[in-house]
Short mmCIF file of C-alpha atoms in Angstrom, two decimals:
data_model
loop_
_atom_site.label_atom_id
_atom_site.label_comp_id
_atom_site.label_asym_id
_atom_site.label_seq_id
_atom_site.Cartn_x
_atom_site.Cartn_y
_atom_site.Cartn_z
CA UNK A 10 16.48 22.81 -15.50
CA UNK A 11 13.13 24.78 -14.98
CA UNK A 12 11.33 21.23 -15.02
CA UNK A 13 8.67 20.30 -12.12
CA UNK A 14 8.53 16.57 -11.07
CA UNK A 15 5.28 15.94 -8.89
CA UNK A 16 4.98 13.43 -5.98
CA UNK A 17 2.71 11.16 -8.29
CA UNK A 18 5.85 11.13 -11.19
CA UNK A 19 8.28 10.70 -8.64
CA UNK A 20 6.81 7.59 -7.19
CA UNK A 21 6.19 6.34 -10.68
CA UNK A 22 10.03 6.67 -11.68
CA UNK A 23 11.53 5.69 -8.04
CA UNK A 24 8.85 2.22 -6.62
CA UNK A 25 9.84 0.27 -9.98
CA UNK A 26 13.84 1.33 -9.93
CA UNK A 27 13.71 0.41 -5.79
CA UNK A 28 12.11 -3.00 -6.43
CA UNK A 29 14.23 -3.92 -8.89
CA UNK A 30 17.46 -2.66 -6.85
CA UNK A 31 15.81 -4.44 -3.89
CA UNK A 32 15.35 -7.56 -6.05
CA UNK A 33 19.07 -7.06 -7.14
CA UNK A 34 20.56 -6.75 -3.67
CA UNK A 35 18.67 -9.76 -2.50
CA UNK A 36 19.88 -12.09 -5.34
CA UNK A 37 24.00 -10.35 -4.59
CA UNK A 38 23.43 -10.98 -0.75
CA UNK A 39 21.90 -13.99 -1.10
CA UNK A 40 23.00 -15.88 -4.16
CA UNK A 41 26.58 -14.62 -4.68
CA UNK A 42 27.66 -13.97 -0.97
CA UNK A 43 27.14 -16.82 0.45
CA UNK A 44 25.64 -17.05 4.05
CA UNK A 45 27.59 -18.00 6.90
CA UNK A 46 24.72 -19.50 8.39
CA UNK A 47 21.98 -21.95 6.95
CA UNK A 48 18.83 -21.41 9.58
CA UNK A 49 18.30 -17.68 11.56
CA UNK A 50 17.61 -18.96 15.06
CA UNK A 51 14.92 -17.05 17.41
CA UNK A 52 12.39 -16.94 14.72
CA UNK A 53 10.27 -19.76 15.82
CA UNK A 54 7.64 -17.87 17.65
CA UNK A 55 6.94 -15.18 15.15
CA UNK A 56 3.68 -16.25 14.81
CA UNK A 57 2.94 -16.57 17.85
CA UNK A 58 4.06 -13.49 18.97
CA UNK A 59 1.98 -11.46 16.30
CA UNK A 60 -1.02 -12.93 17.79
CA UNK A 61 0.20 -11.56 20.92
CA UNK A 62 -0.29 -8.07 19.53
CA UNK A 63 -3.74 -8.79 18.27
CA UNK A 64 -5.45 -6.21 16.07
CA UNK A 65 -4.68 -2.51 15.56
CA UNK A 66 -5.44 0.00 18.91
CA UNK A 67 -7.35 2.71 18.06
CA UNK A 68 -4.57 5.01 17.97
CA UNK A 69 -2.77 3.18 14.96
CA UNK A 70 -6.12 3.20 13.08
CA UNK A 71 -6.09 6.91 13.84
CA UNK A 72 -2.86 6.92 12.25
CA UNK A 73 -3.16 5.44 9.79
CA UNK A 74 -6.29 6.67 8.79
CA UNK A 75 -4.66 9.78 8.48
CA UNK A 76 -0.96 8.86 6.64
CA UNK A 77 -3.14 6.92 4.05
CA UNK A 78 -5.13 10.80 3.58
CA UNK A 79 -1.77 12.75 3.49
CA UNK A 80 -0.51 9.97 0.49
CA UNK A 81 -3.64 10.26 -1.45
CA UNK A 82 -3.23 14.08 -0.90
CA UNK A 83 0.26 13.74 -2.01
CA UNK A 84 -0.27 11.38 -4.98
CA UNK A 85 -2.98 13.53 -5.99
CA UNK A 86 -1.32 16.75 -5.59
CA UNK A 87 -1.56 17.71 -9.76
CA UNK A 88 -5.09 17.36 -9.71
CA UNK A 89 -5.79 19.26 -5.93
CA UNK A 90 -3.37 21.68 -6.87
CA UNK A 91 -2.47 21.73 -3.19
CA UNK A 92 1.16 22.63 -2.38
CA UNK A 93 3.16 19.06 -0.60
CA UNK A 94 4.27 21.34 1.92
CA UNK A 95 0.53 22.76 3.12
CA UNK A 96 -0.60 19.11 2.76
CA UNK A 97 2.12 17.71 4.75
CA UNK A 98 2.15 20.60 7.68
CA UNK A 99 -1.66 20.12 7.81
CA UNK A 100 -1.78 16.55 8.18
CA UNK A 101 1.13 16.53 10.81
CA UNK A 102 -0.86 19.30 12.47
CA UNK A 103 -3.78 16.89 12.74
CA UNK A 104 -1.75 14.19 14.82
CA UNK A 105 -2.21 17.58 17.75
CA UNK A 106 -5.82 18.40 17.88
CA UNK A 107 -7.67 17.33 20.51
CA UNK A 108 -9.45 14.13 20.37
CA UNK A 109 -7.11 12.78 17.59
CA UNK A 110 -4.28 12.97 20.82
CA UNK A 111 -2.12 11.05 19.05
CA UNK A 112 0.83 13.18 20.07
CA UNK A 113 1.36 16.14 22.94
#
């Protein structure tokens, strides 16, 4: 149709439509199929086990460090005027280099 949608639209028009859908399935799941069972079982030490894990490694900082750059890039992408596709094979391309290491 000769119209460009950026990232930035695109999110704006799809995260309220998938919560709401989300909301919807939850209340249809939830509300008018009934559950077979009344308590999930093996959920007691949820807590417990995320204290287990403690904080975030270094690695998952360095990751996330990085996704949280390539959204910003990507939600910015009308202002930048950077293409998605340099800003996304860039990014990815950083996950190589050495001393990032955060694949091989």
């Amino acid at each position: 149709a000769g119209q460009d949608v950026t990232f930035l639209q695109w999110t704006l028009i799809g995260a309220p439509l998938a919560v709401v859908l989300t909301l919807l399935a939850w209340f249809i799941l939830s509300v008018l199929v009934k559950p077979e069972i009344d308590e999930v079982q093996g959920l007691d030490n949820v807590k417990e086990k995320r204290k287990e894990l403690g904080s975030l490694t270094r690695d998952e900082m360095k990751f996330s460090v990085i996704f949280g750059i390539t959204l910003l890039l990507w939600l910015t992408q009308t202002w930048t005027k950077l293409d998605l596709t340099l800003i996304s094979l860039t990014c990815s391309a950083v996950f190589f280099l050495p001393k990032v290491d955060l694949m091989d």
